Tab-separated table of C-alpha atoms in Angstrom:
chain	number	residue	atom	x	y	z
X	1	UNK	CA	47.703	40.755	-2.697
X	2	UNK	CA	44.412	40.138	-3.835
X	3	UNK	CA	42.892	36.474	-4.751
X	4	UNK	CA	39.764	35.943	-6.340
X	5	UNK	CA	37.690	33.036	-6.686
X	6	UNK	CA	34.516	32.668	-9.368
X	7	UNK	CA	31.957	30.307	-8.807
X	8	UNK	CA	28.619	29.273	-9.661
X	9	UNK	CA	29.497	28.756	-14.049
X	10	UNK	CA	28.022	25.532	-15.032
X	11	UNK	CA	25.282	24.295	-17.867
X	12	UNK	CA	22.249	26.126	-18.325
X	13	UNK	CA	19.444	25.932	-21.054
X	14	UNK	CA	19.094	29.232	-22.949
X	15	UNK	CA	16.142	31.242	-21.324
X	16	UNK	CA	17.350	30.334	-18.029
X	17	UNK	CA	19.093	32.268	-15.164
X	18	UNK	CA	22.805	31.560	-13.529
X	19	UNK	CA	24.244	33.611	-10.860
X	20	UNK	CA	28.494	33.725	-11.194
X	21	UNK	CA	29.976	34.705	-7.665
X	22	UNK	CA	33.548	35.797	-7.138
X	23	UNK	CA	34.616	35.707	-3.530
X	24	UNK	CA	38.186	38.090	-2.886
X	25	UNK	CA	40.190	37.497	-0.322
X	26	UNK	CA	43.242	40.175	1.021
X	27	UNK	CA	43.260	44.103	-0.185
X	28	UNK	CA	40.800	45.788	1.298
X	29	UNK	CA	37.529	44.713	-0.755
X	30	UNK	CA	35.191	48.064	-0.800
X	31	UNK	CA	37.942	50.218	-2.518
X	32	UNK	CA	38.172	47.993	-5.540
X	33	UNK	CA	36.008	48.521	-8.728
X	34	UNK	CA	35.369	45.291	-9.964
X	35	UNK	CA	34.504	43.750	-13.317
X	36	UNK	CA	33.127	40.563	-15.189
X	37	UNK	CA	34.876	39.402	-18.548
X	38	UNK	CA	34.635	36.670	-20.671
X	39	UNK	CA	36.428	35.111	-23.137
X	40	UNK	CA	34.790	32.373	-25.850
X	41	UNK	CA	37.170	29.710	-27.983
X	42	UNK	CA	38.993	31.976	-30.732
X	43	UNK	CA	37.647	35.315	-29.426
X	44	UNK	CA	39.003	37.996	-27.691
X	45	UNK	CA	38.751	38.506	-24.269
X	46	UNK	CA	35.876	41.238	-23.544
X	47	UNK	CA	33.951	43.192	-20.342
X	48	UNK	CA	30.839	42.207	-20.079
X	49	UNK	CA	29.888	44.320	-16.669
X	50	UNK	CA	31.829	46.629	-14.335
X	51	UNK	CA	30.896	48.315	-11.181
X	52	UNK	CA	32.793	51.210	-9.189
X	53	UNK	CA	34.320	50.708	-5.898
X	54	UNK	CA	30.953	53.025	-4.810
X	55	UNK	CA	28.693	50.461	-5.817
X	56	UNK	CA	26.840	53.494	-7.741
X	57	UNK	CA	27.539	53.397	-11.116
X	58	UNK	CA	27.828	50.648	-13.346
X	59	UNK	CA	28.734	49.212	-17.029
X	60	UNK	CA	27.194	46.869	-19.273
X	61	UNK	CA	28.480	45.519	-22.573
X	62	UNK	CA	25.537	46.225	-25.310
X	63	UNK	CA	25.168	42.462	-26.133
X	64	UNK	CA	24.368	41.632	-22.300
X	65	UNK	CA	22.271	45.001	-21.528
X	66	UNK	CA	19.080	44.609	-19.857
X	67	UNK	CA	19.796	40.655	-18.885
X	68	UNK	CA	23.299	40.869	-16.924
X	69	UNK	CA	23.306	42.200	-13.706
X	70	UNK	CA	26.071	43.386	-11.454
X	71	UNK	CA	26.026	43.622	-8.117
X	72	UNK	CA	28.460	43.476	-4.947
X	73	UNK	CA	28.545	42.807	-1.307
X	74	UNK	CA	31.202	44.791	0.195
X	75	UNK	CA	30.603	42.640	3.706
X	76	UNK	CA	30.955	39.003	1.985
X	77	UNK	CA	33.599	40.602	-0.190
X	78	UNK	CA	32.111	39.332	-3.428
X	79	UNK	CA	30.743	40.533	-6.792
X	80	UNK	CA	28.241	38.988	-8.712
X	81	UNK	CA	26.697	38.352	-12.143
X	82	UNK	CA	23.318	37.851	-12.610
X	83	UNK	CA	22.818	36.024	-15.691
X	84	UNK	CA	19.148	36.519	-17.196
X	85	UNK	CA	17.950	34.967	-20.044
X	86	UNK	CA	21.270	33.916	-21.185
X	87	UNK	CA	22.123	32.618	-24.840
X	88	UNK	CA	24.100	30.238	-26.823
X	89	UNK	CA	26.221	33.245	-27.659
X	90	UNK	CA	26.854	34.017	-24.216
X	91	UNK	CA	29.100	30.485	-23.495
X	92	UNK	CA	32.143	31.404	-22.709
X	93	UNK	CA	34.608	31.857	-19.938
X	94	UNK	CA	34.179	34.336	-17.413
X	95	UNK	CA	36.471	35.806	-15.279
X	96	UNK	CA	35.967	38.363	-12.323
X	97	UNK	CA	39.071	41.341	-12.213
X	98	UNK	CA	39.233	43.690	-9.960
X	99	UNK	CA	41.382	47.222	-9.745
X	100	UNK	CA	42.088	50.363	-8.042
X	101	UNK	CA	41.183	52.657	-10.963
X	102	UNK	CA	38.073	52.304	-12.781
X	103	UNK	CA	39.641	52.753	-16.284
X	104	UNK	CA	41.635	49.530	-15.317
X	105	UNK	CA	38.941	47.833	-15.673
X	106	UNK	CA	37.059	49.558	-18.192
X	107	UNK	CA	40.556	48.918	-20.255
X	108	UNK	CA	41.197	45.448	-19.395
X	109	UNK	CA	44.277	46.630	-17.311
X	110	UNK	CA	42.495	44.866	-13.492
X	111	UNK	CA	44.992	44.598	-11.297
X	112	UNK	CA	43.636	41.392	-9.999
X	113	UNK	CA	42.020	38.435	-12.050
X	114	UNK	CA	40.082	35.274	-10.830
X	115	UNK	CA	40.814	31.920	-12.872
X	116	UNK	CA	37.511	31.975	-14.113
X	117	UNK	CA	34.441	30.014	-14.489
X	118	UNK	CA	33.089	28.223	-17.414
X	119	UNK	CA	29.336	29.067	-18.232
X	120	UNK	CA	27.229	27.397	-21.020
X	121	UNK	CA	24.427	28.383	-22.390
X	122	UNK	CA	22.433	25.418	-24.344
X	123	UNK	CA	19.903	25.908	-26.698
């Protein structure tokens, strides 16, 4: 059994930078791809970033491209999100997953899913 933990959502003023952390615990961290979601009031959940177990390749949703960045520590067992120049649109939610297969993720299929972290973006 895997648990994971997000932290570091709060308030922050469009333009400005947050860093989400999700800490795991159990499992055996490095062989897990892992993935950031979010979910805003009346929309659908979505994947904002994913990384393989590797560390070498990664995903990024089109609306976050080029300002979300996601990164892990396979020795502190925890993934992060490095939230650049956020906006109001980006207020949501977010929740880390993790999963054996990559496509789990990808799919929205994680075996594993933190209890997520409210970020808002102010204008």
């Amino acid at each position: 059994q895997v648990q994971l933990v997000e932290s570091g959502g709060g308030l922050v003023q469009a333009g400005g930078s947050l860093r989400l952390s999700c800490a795991a615990s159990g499992g055996t961290f490095s062989t897990y791809n892992l993935g950031w979601f979010r979910q805003a009031p009346g929309k659908e959940r979505e994947l904002v970033a994913a990384i393989t177990w590797s560390g070498t390749s990664t995903y990024y949703a089109d609306s976050v491209k080029g300002r979300f960045t996601i990164s892990r520590d396979n020795v502190k067992s925890t993934v992060y999100l490095q939230m650049n120049s956020p906006k109001p649109e980006d207020t949501a939610v977010y929740y880390c997953a993790a999963a054996k297969e990559y496509w789990r993720v990808k799919l929205a299929q994680a075996d594993y899913w933190g209890q997520g972290t409210q970020v808002t973006v102010s204008s």
